[in-house]
Amino acid sequence: MAHGTFQVPFPVNEPVLSYAPGSSEREELQEMYNKMYHQNPIDVPMYIGGDMVRTSDKRPMTPPHEHGKVLGHFNYGDASHVTAAIDAALSARKKWAAFSFVERATIFLKAADLIAGKYRSKINAATMLAQGKNCFQAEIDASCELIDFLRFNAYFAQEIQAVQPESSEGIWNRTEYRALEGFTFAVTPFNFTAIAANLPACMALMGNVVVWKPADSQMYSAQVLMEIFREAGVPDGVINLITVDGPVAGDVVFKHPDFSGLHFTGSTAVFRHLWKTIGENLEHYKTYPRIVGETGGKDFVVAHSSANTKAVATGLLRGSFEFQGQKCSAASRAYISDDIWPAVKDQLLTDLSTLKMGSPADFGNFINAVIDRKSFDKIKSYIEFAKTQEDCEIIAGGGCDDSVGYFVEPTVILTSNPKFRTMVEEIFGPVLTIYVFPSSEFAETLKLVDSTSEYALTGGVFAQDRYALAQANEALENAAGNFYLNDKPTGAVVGQQPFGGARGSGTNDKAGSALNLLRWVSARTVKETLVPVENYRYPFHS
Ligand code: NAD
């Protein structure tokens, strides 16, 4: 029972540690990485209710940069495990949904502090090993962004609850922000440990119980997240982790009458399929399920002739190639004014030639491997396609080597065709395609940017000319949910740039903001009349 109106501690973004040579965090992370790399292979269970469930179907977990090294196995389940997870969630629901917000928030604030402290190097090392991130990419994702999600969400949830209706004389009106009735389903992608944790955690914070299905390739870091959630005090059954084939899980979840919400991040095609399936099952549900999906992107950079060429080249390099272009926000198509192209090209190619590629264990490497065989093959096929086309030229990279890990060189394609295939489709790898436009055709180019792809996630415009910036801002209003002026289109920070896109890129419910949390509650309006009337007659009945 909460005897007071409490205030969630005011959130401040978690400082990003530098991992500079000689720093204590660098030493600690290297030690943890080596320890986890050399430890005996681990056996990751499913977490269903209070049980750690293992099966005879063991799937290997290998680092993308060294596919011959087995870090351990995770246990693959089937439809019966999905049913068990739903049952466990529904059993936990009554107590969890009725638990005070202060108690729930405290659990997730504790998780944030555990990550900021004793788990920092472990979750970062797990992300380096599982997803092939370098130390900095792991730090800004698995530590900082996740800590921010947990702390800011608690604060935003409190703000939501504070929004109350007017009351009139003799009446007290109240809005209760109830959990959704039933259970929710979180389906998460491989590329961000923070997203994998946030999708189930933010629904649980709002009082929901969750069945969580991570991507197979993120399992090594997902198990560290479960360890943290459990230590922070998430009760059994509130977040149930299952490792089951997506369609198998979907088949059970989407036919269940108590299914009440899908929180998805991943590719557009999968999301559309899930939405359709939910639609087809609509008559089975007790309540209309909430559907939130953040999906693919074909993110752009536009450089006007007034742009600072060094800033453009740097934005392209970092925006396109950090984490091997496997961020949904990564720049993958660029439109550069012809008068500044020689200077941009010169710096971009010079800088690219200095990038080192290899294992994240070597902190000197900027580029690491792409996630898995499927992804490697897909990216390679785009590069091979480009090599055969006449309206493009590969001006950097183009090499792929999967002998030890899934390595793809940062690749730049220059095309004379603004609708060239790699200007349109999401590749999700270190491939940037550039179209050089006549400086006199800025307005036409903005129309091209707006109409070339089905996505509308992120984009950035570089210009020193304020008229050009304002023109782009207006022309590209619907081309990106996160729009950057004189900056690269990646690196959104929780609490500063709420994240999400529209069109084919998702429902734009802005992860890390109150807008997203609102989707996971169902408001109940309570009107209480303090002294009820006792006579049916109105004054006009004289
Ligand atoms: P994916 O769509 O292949 O997988 C996402 C999740 O869906 C995984 O857990 C997967 O197992 C599951 N899944 C696949 N098919 C399913 C089915 N039929 N039923 C139920 N679940 C199913 O995506 P990915 O490769 O893990 O991640 C990369 C994609 O995610 C890219 O398209 C990227 O743009 C997108 N992404 C978007 C955002 C954003 O905020 N907009 C953030 C990160 C990633």
XYZ file of C-alpha atoms and ligand atoms in Angstrom:
586
model
C 0.000 0.000 0.000
C 1.478 3.373 -1.037
C 0.965 5.914 1.768
C 2.065 8.924 -0.208
C 2.353 10.386 -3.677
C 5.832 9.407 -4.691
C 8.043 10.841 -7.411
C 10.077 8.581 -9.714
C 13.670 9.862 -9.586
C 14.150 12.353 -12.412
C 15.931 10.446 -15.216
C 19.209 11.604 -16.695
C 20.812 9.888 -19.706
C 23.408 7.346 -18.685
C 26.906 8.698 -19.502
C 28.643 6.743 -22.274
C 31.960 5.329 -21.110
C 34.856 5.912 -23.519
C 36.793 2.621 -23.389
C 39.889 4.652 -24.226
C 43.234 2.847 -23.848
C 44.198 2.679 -20.164
C 40.629 3.200 -18.872
C 39.374 0.896 -16.149
C 36.198 0.095 -18.100
C 38.264 -1.109 -21.051
C 40.296 -3.436 -18.865
C 37.178 -4.774 -17.144
C 35.351 -5.379 -20.437
C 38.307 -7.123 -22.064
C 38.604 -9.374 -19.019
C 34.880 -10.183 -19.102
C 34.897 -10.814 -22.858
C 37.801 -13.250 -22.486
C 36.165 -14.961 -19.523
C 32.874 -15.437 -21.380
C 34.648 -16.497 -24.545
C 36.669 -19.169 -22.730
C 34.052 -20.393 -20.247
C 32.550 -23.835 -20.724
C 29.709 -23.772 -23.241
C 26.538 -22.655 -21.476
C 23.090 -24.184 -21.786
C 20.421 -21.469 -21.930
C 16.943 -22.520 -20.809
C 13.545 -21.096 -21.621
C 12.086 -19.237 -18.640
C 8.462 -20.260 -18.192
C 6.842 -19.251 -14.905
C 9.328 -20.272 -12.215
C 10.795 -23.050 -14.356
C 13.948 -23.145 -16.393
C 12.941 -25.404 -19.244
C 15.394 -27.433 -21.285
C 14.688 -29.678 -24.289
C 16.582 -32.198 -26.356
C 16.685 -29.744 -29.286
C 19.900 -27.809 -28.544
C 20.772 -24.980 -30.933
C 24.329 -23.606 -30.978
C 25.227 -19.994 -30.191
C 28.263 -18.781 -32.138
C 29.818 -15.310 -32.507
C 29.221 -13.784 -35.972
C 32.948 -13.088 -36.230
C 33.879 -16.711 -35.509
C 31.180 -19.140 -36.547
C 33.301 -22.154 -35.626
C 33.344 -21.202 -31.936
C 30.415 -22.541 -29.910
C 29.654 -20.377 -26.860
C 26.869 -22.641 -25.767
C 23.439 -23.850 -26.716
C 19.898 -22.714 -26.218
C 16.966 -25.039 -25.907
C 14.452 -24.961 -28.699
C 10.844 -25.452 -27.783
C 7.610 -26.246 -29.574
C 3.942 -25.276 -29.417
C 3.532 -26.863 -25.967
C 6.074 -24.419 -24.546
C 4.202 -21.484 -26.017
C 1.018 -22.698 -24.352
C 2.874 -23.194 -21.063
C 4.284 -19.651 -21.265
C 0.823 -18.196 -21.889
C -0.585 -20.169 -18.954
C 2.246 -18.997 -16.697
C 1.679 -15.399 -17.754
C -2.059 -15.578 -17.148
C -1.493 -17.149 -13.708
C 0.826 -14.287 -12.755
C -1.469 -11.599 -14.134
C -3.879 -10.946 -11.273
C -1.220 -10.252 -8.664
C 1.085 -8.324 -11.015
C -1.613 -6.113 -12.540
C -2.861 -5.262 -9.033
C 0.641 -4.562 -7.701
C 1.265 -0.885 -6.983
C 3.024 1.110 -9.680
C 5.725 2.082 -7.183
C 6.615 -1.580 -6.637
C 6.704 -2.346 -10.353
C 8.736 0.745 -11.177
C 11.220 -0.037 -8.415
C 11.950 -3.422 -9.960
C 12.832 -1.910 -13.335
C 14.783 0.965 -11.767
C 16.768 -1.654 -9.905
C 17.403 -3.470 -13.206
C 18.764 -0.185 -14.611
C 21.107 0.222 -11.654
C 22.280 -3.377 -11.936
C 23.182 -2.791 -15.587
C 24.871 0.525 -14.807
C 26.911 -1.256 -12.160
C 27.839 -4.881 -11.752
C 26.273 -6.194 -14.978
C 27.651 -3.535 -17.313
C 30.650 -5.426 -18.576
C 28.719 -8.691 -18.711
C 25.827 -7.399 -20.839
C 28.273 -5.510 -23.072
C 30.524 -8.554 -23.522
C 27.511 -10.766 -24.220
C 26.367 -8.303 -26.901
C 29.869 -8.241 -28.430
C 29.899 -12.036 -28.552
C 26.303 -12.622 -29.625
C 25.707 -9.793 -32.053
C 29.275 -8.909 -33.017
C 29.234 -5.318 -31.783
C 32.452 -3.502 -30.950
C 32.856 -2.186 -27.407
C 31.399 1.237 -28.181
C 28.378 -0.097 -30.080
C 27.717 -2.533 -27.238
C 28.061 0.249 -24.640
C 25.605 2.636 -26.330
C 23.094 -0.184 -26.849
C 23.205 -2.835 -24.137
C 24.169 -0.468 -21.329
C 23.261 3.149 -21.997
C 20.146 2.845 -24.141
C 18.738 0.068 -22.021
C 19.395 1.910 -18.750
C 17.727 4.974 -20.277
C 14.706 2.972 -21.434
C 14.212 1.576 -17.935
C 14.660 4.877 -16.068
C 12.776 7.137 -18.489
C 9.890 4.700 -18.897
C 9.276 4.680 -15.143
C 9.190 8.473 -15.217
C 6.933 8.646 -18.298
C 4.558 6.070 -16.799
C 4.204 8.268 -13.732
C 3.419 11.246 -15.979
C 0.732 9.232 -17.774
C -0.898 8.327 -14.478
C -0.902 11.956 -13.412
C -3.160 12.922 -16.338
C -6.577 13.077 -14.679
C -9.933 14.438 -15.771
C -11.707 17.493 -14.395
C -14.152 16.998 -11.556
C -17.225 19.107 -10.821
C -19.013 19.955 -7.604
C -19.992 16.869 -5.663
C -18.184 14.565 -8.086
C -14.703 13.080 -8.230
C -13.705 11.795 -11.685
C -10.712 9.543 -11.945
C -8.833 7.754 -14.727
C -7.228 4.433 -13.948
C -4.517 3.188 -16.290
C -5.182 -0.542 -16.205
C -3.028 -3.243 -17.710
C -4.451 -4.830 -20.845
C -6.776 -7.722 -20.100
C -5.017 -10.967 -21.006
C -1.361 -11.481 -21.940
C 0.946 -9.615 -24.308
C 3.492 -10.909 -26.820
C 6.937 -9.329 -27.381
C 8.799 -10.344 -30.539
C 12.250 -8.817 -30.729
C 15.042 -8.454 -33.333
C 18.676 -9.456 -33.174
C 20.251 -6.073 -33.577
C 19.687 -4.243 -30.266
C 19.966 -5.783 -26.822
C 18.214 -2.658 -25.523
C 15.195 -3.228 -27.775
C 15.067 -6.908 -26.858
C 14.822 -5.941 -23.191
C 12.634 -2.886 -23.572
C 9.784 -4.474 -25.478
C 8.835 -6.942 -22.733
C 9.985 -4.674 -19.868
C 7.921 -1.623 -20.777
C 4.762 -3.707 -21.123
C 5.465 -5.349 -17.760
C 6.089 -1.946 -16.172
C 2.541 -0.956 -17.148
C 1.179 -4.040 -15.359
C 1.056 -6.499 -18.250
C 2.283 -10.075 -18.306
C 4.440 -11.036 -21.248
C 5.451 -13.921 -23.463
C 8.761 -12.866 -24.987
C 10.273 -14.414 -28.116
C 13.758 -13.051 -28.888
C 15.608 -13.610 -32.168
C 17.639 -16.848 -32.129
C 20.833 -14.907 -32.896
C 20.398 -12.704 -29.805
C 19.944 -15.558 -27.324
C 23.372 -15.270 -25.723
C 22.663 -11.717 -24.537
C 18.952 -12.456 -23.930
C 19.886 -14.899 -21.186
C 21.912 -12.201 -19.404
C 18.836 -9.968 -19.582
C 16.752 -12.668 -17.897
C 19.415 -13.005 -15.208
C 19.172 -9.250 -14.586
C 15.354 -9.178 -14.604
C 15.251 -11.998 -12.076
C 17.817 -10.399 -9.785
C 15.938 -7.101 -10.015
C 12.827 -8.874 -8.729
C 10.595 -9.471 -11.767
C 8.292 -12.173 -10.366
C 7.984 -15.578 -12.005
C 5.506 -15.610 -14.877
C 5.590 -11.861 -15.545
C 8.156 -12.141 -18.362
C 8.379 -15.609 -19.914
C 11.158 -16.184 -22.411
C 10.530 -18.793 -25.080
C 12.836 -19.920 -27.882
C 10.490 -21.262 -30.469
C 10.215 -20.904 -34.219
C 8.369 -17.628 -34.962
C 5.476 -19.117 -36.937
C 5.022 -21.891 -34.322
C 4.781 -19.282 -31.562
C 2.496 -17.097 -33.656
C 0.170 -19.972 -34.383
C -0.518 -20.517 -30.677
C -0.432 -16.893 -29.513
C -2.612 -15.390 -32.227
C -5.357 -17.963 -31.774
C -5.578 -17.475 -28.023
C -8.666 -15.636 -26.741
C -6.617 -13.798 -24.084
C -4.074 -12.353 -26.524
C -4.182 -8.599 -25.896
C -1.144 -6.979 -27.498
C 1.799 -7.434 -29.852
C 4.989 -5.432 -29.312
C 7.141 -6.158 -32.332
C 10.413 -4.888 -33.721
C 11.853 -6.498 -36.817
C 11.363 -6.586 -40.548
C 8.409 -5.101 -42.385
C 7.438 -8.362 -44.111
C 7.197 -10.281 -40.827
C 5.208 -7.497 -39.160
C 2.703 -7.346 -42.012
C 2.280 -11.096 -41.814
C 1.655 -10.941 -38.053
C -0.856 -8.108 -38.388
C -2.766 -10.019 -41.074
C -2.836 -13.137 -38.872
C -4.188 -11.107 -35.961
C -6.858 -9.650 -38.256
C -7.878 -13.104 -39.414
C -8.339 -14.205 -35.788
C -10.149 -11.114 -34.583
C -13.359 -12.857 -33.659
C -11.482 -15.140 -31.234
C -10.282 -12.381 -28.943
C -11.917 -11.103 -25.782
C -10.544 -7.638 -26.467
C -9.119 -5.845 -29.513
C -5.363 -6.454 -29.344
C -2.979 -3.507 -29.421
C -0.478 -3.776 -32.270
C 2.795 -1.885 -32.153
C 5.509 -2.582 -34.718
C 8.766 -0.800 -35.488
C 10.094 -2.206 -38.723
C 12.451 -1.673 -41.657
C 14.037 1.401 -43.153
C 15.778 2.749 -46.226
C 17.309 5.706 -44.489
C 18.691 8.635 -46.401
C 21.251 11.412 -46.311
C 20.835 14.464 -48.530
C 23.721 16.895 -48.965
C 22.910 20.330 -50.392
C 25.582 22.253 -52.257
C 26.058 24.488 -49.185
C 26.818 21.508 -46.911
C 29.993 21.172 -44.847
C 31.683 18.401 -46.839
C 33.671 17.044 -43.887
C 30.496 16.712 -41.845
C 28.787 14.941 -44.750
C 31.619 12.442 -45.249
C 31.805 11.745 -41.508
C 28.023 11.406 -41.235
C 27.997 8.950 -44.135
C 30.780 6.833 -42.723
C 29.394 6.626 -39.201
C 25.742 6.582 -40.245
C 26.177 3.834 -42.837
C 28.838 1.557 -41.450
C 28.744 1.531 -37.660
C 27.565 -1.916 -36.546
C 27.988 -2.947 -40.190
C 24.910 -0.999 -41.263
C 22.686 -3.301 -39.200
C 20.796 -0.505 -37.476
C 17.274 0.114 -38.685
C 18.305 3.776 -38.823
C 21.526 3.225 -40.824
C 22.016 5.481 -43.851
C 21.848 3.325 -46.950
C 21.060 5.809 -49.712
C 22.631 9.228 -50.178
C 21.951 12.126 -52.516
C 24.957 14.398 -52.891
C 25.061 17.659 -54.800
C 27.486 17.385 -57.722
C 29.473 20.506 -56.794
C 30.514 19.082 -53.411
C 30.748 15.415 -54.430
C 34.517 15.454 -55.236
C 35.364 16.728 -51.739
C 32.899 14.350 -50.022
C 34.158 11.413 -52.062
C 37.764 12.212 -51.356
C 37.312 12.234 -47.576
C 34.887 9.297 -47.512
C 37.183 7.012 -49.490
C 40.274 8.129 -47.579
C 38.555 7.531 -44.220
C 37.150 4.175 -45.333
C 40.633 3.008 -46.281
C 41.704 3.466 -42.636
C 38.913 1.321 -41.123
C 40.024 -1.938 -39.597
C 37.755 -4.978 -39.794
C 37.799 -8.027 -37.535
C 36.756 -9.401 -34.171
C 35.408 -6.996 -31.526
C 37.942 -8.586 -29.169
C 40.473 -6.290 -30.865
C 39.332 -2.818 -29.798
C 41.088 -1.306 -32.810
C 38.481 -2.757 -35.165
C 35.756 -0.387 -36.322
C 34.001 -2.945 -38.535
C 32.976 -6.381 -37.330
C 31.009 -9.231 -38.849
C 27.372 -9.254 -39.952
C 25.019 -11.333 -37.874
C 24.703 -14.695 -39.631
C 24.922 -16.784 -42.787
C 21.482 -15.731 -44.040
C 22.324 -12.075 -43.696
C 25.813 -12.525 -45.209
C 24.340 -14.294 -48.256
C 21.680 -11.631 -48.709
C 24.147 -8.726 -48.519
C 26.597 -10.512 -50.803
C 23.885 -11.111 -53.382
C 23.161 -7.365 -53.542
C 26.872 -6.621 -54.003
C 27.190 -9.311 -56.704
C 24.124 -7.880 -58.424
C 25.659 -4.384 -58.398
C 28.856 -5.760 -59.929
C 26.898 -6.876 -62.988
C 24.934 -3.663 -63.603
C 25.908 -0.934 -66.016
C 24.284 1.978 -64.236
C 26.453 1.647 -61.135
C 30.025 1.292 -59.994
C 31.452 -0.019 -56.729
C 33.832 2.704 -55.547
C 34.782 1.162 -52.176
C 34.733 -2.316 -50.664
C 32.766 -5.053 -52.373
C 34.644 -7.943 -50.755
C 32.951 -10.651 -48.675
C 34.714 -13.369 -46.680
C 32.925 -15.986 -44.596
C 35.869 -18.296 -43.956
C 36.107 -17.442 -40.226
C 33.252 -15.041 -39.614
C 30.644 -13.250 -41.716
C 32.743 -10.318 -42.890
C 31.538 -7.867 -45.526
C 33.706 -4.886 -46.423
C 32.074 -1.458 -46.083
C 30.824 -1.016 -49.619
C 29.940 2.155 -51.513
C 27.989 1.915 -54.761
C 27.807 4.968 -56.991
C 24.812 4.942 -59.299
C 23.508 7.141 -62.089
C 20.027 5.713 -61.542
C 18.240 7.193 -58.504
C 15.822 4.246 -58.549
C 18.601 1.657 -58.673
C 17.619 -1.440 -56.670
C 20.015 -0.702 -53.815
C 18.546 2.829 -53.517
C 15.124 1.283 -52.878
C 15.330 -1.993 -50.944
C 16.475 -2.536 -47.345
C 19.730 -4.532 -47.421
C 20.556 -4.321 -43.700
C 24.305 -4.459 -44.109
C 27.349 -2.248 -44.751
C 26.265 -1.093 -48.212
C 25.730 2.574 -49.059
C 24.466 3.657 -52.478
C 25.101 7.218 -53.628
C 23.346 9.210 -56.315
C 24.984 12.506 -57.309
C 22.413 15.122 -58.319
C 22.818 18.368 -60.256
C 23.061 21.195 -57.721
C 20.318 23.081 -59.580
C 17.851 20.225 -58.943
C 17.569 20.279 -55.157
C 13.758 20.500 -55.124
C 13.403 17.635 -57.606
C 15.854 15.576 -55.591
C 13.813 16.054 -52.416
C 10.797 14.668 -54.298
C 12.894 11.666 -55.309
C 13.973 11.077 -51.724
C 10.353 11.184 -50.597
C 9.057 8.802 -53.251
C 11.841 6.254 -53.782
C 11.220 3.746 -51.003
C 8.231 2.380 -49.103
C 9.880 3.228 -45.767
C 9.891 6.374 -43.649
C 12.133 5.728 -40.669
C 15.112 8.116 -40.510
C 16.875 10.607 -42.725
C 19.323 13.480 -42.486
C 19.912 16.647 -44.473
C 23.181 18.545 -44.505
C 23.169 22.232 -45.549
C 24.551 25.520 -44.255
C 21.917 27.427 -46.195
C 18.920 27.868 -43.851
C 16.491 28.201 -46.752
C 17.638 24.810 -48.057
C 17.228 23.229 -44.612
C 13.743 24.672 -44.233
C 12.824 23.525 -47.753
C 13.996 19.981 -47.002
C 12.277 19.971 -43.627
C 8.965 20.703 -45.318
C 9.408 18.522 -48.417
C 10.431 15.494 -46.351
C 7.841 15.873 -43.589
C 6.465 12.371 -44.164
C 9.678 10.722 -45.356
C 11.078 10.038 -41.875
C 9.808 9.650 -38.313
C 13.228 10.742 -37.073
C 14.636 13.606 -39.099
C 18.105 15.044 -38.619
C 19.442 18.434 -39.640
C 23.198 18.457 -40.136
C 23.617 15.094 -38.465
C 23.731 11.410 -39.347
C 20.408 9.569 -39.133
C 21.475 7.075 -36.422
C 22.017 7.260 -32.667
C 18.637 8.328 -31.271
C 18.844 8.873 -27.514
C 15.987 7.915 -25.179
C 14.272 11.004 -23.775
C 15.861 13.208 -26.446
C 14.818 11.793 -29.821
C 11.854 9.414 -29.323
C 12.260 6.808 -32.041
C 10.056 5.359 -34.759
C 8.871 5.749 -38.313
C 5.694 5.551 -40.355
C 4.727 4.271 -43.835
C 6.360 0.813 -44.222
C 8.577 1.473 -41.186
C 5.999 0.882 -38.517
C 3.219 2.219 -36.366
C 5.430 5.075 -35.143
C 4.618 4.600 -31.483
C 7.970 6.084 -30.474
C 9.928 3.699 -28.291
C 11.233 5.357 -25.160
C 8.375 7.810 -24.808
C 4.992 8.104 -23.134
C 3.348 7.558 -26.537
C 4.553 3.958 -26.569
C 3.623 3.262 -22.949
C 0.099 4.518 -23.566
C -0.446 1.606 -25.927
C 0.006 -0.845 -23.062
C -2.726 0.452 -20.810
C -6.461 0.491 -21.132
C -7.943 3.463 -19.338
C -10.916 3.078 -17.029
C -12.936 6.148 -16.123
C -14.435 6.176 -12.669
C -17.036 8.776 -11.735
C -17.858 8.931 -8.059
C -20.784 11.003 -6.883
C -20.178 11.979 -3.292
C -23.789 12.560 -2.293
C -26.084 10.906 -4.849
C -29.418 12.495 -5.739
C -32.411 10.920 -4.106
C -35.237 12.440 -6.121
C -35.803 11.921 -9.845
C -37.421 15.348 -10.359
C -35.456 18.091 -12.128
C -36.024 21.751 -11.214
C -38.238 22.208 -14.275
C -40.721 19.747 -12.732
C -42.196 22.399 -10.540
P 13.119 -10.346 -38.385
O 11.857 -9.731 -38.878
O 13.761 -11.389 -39.203
O 12.872 -10.994 -36.940
C 12.308 -10.255 -35.883
C 11.665 -11.218 -34.907
O 10.518 -11.797 -35.534
C 12.575 -12.395 -34.516
O 12.388 -12.693 -33.148
C 12.055 -13.506 -35.393
O 12.325 -14.783 -34.898
C 10.560 -13.211 -35.378
N 9.788 -13.823 -36.447
C 10.140 -14.036 -37.726
N 9.123 -14.599 -38.413
C 8.093 -14.738 -37.542
C 6.773 -15.245 -37.635
N 6.300 -15.702 -38.780
N 6.005 -15.232 -36.517
C 6.464 -14.726 -35.343
N 7.715 -14.229 -35.199
C 8.516 -14.234 -36.285
O 14.128 -9.127 -38.094
P 15.647 -9.176 -37.616
O 16.486 -9.683 -38.743
O 15.788 -9.800 -36.277
O 15.935 -7.615 -37.418
C 16.229 -6.774 -38.491
C 15.005 -6.008 -38.938
O 14.471 -5.284 -37.846
C 15.331 -4.962 -39.993
O 14.315 -4.945 -40.962
C 15.349 -3.662 -39.196
O 15.091 -2.509 -39.979
C 14.290 -3.918 -38.187
N 14.455 -3.084 -36.994
C 13.628 -2.004 -36.861
C 13.771 -1.175 -35.766
C 12.889 0.042 -35.599
O 12.871 0.606 -34.509
N 12.168 0.460 -36.634
C 14.739 -1.442 -34.798
C 15.549 -2.583 -34.960
C 15.388 -3.398 -36.061
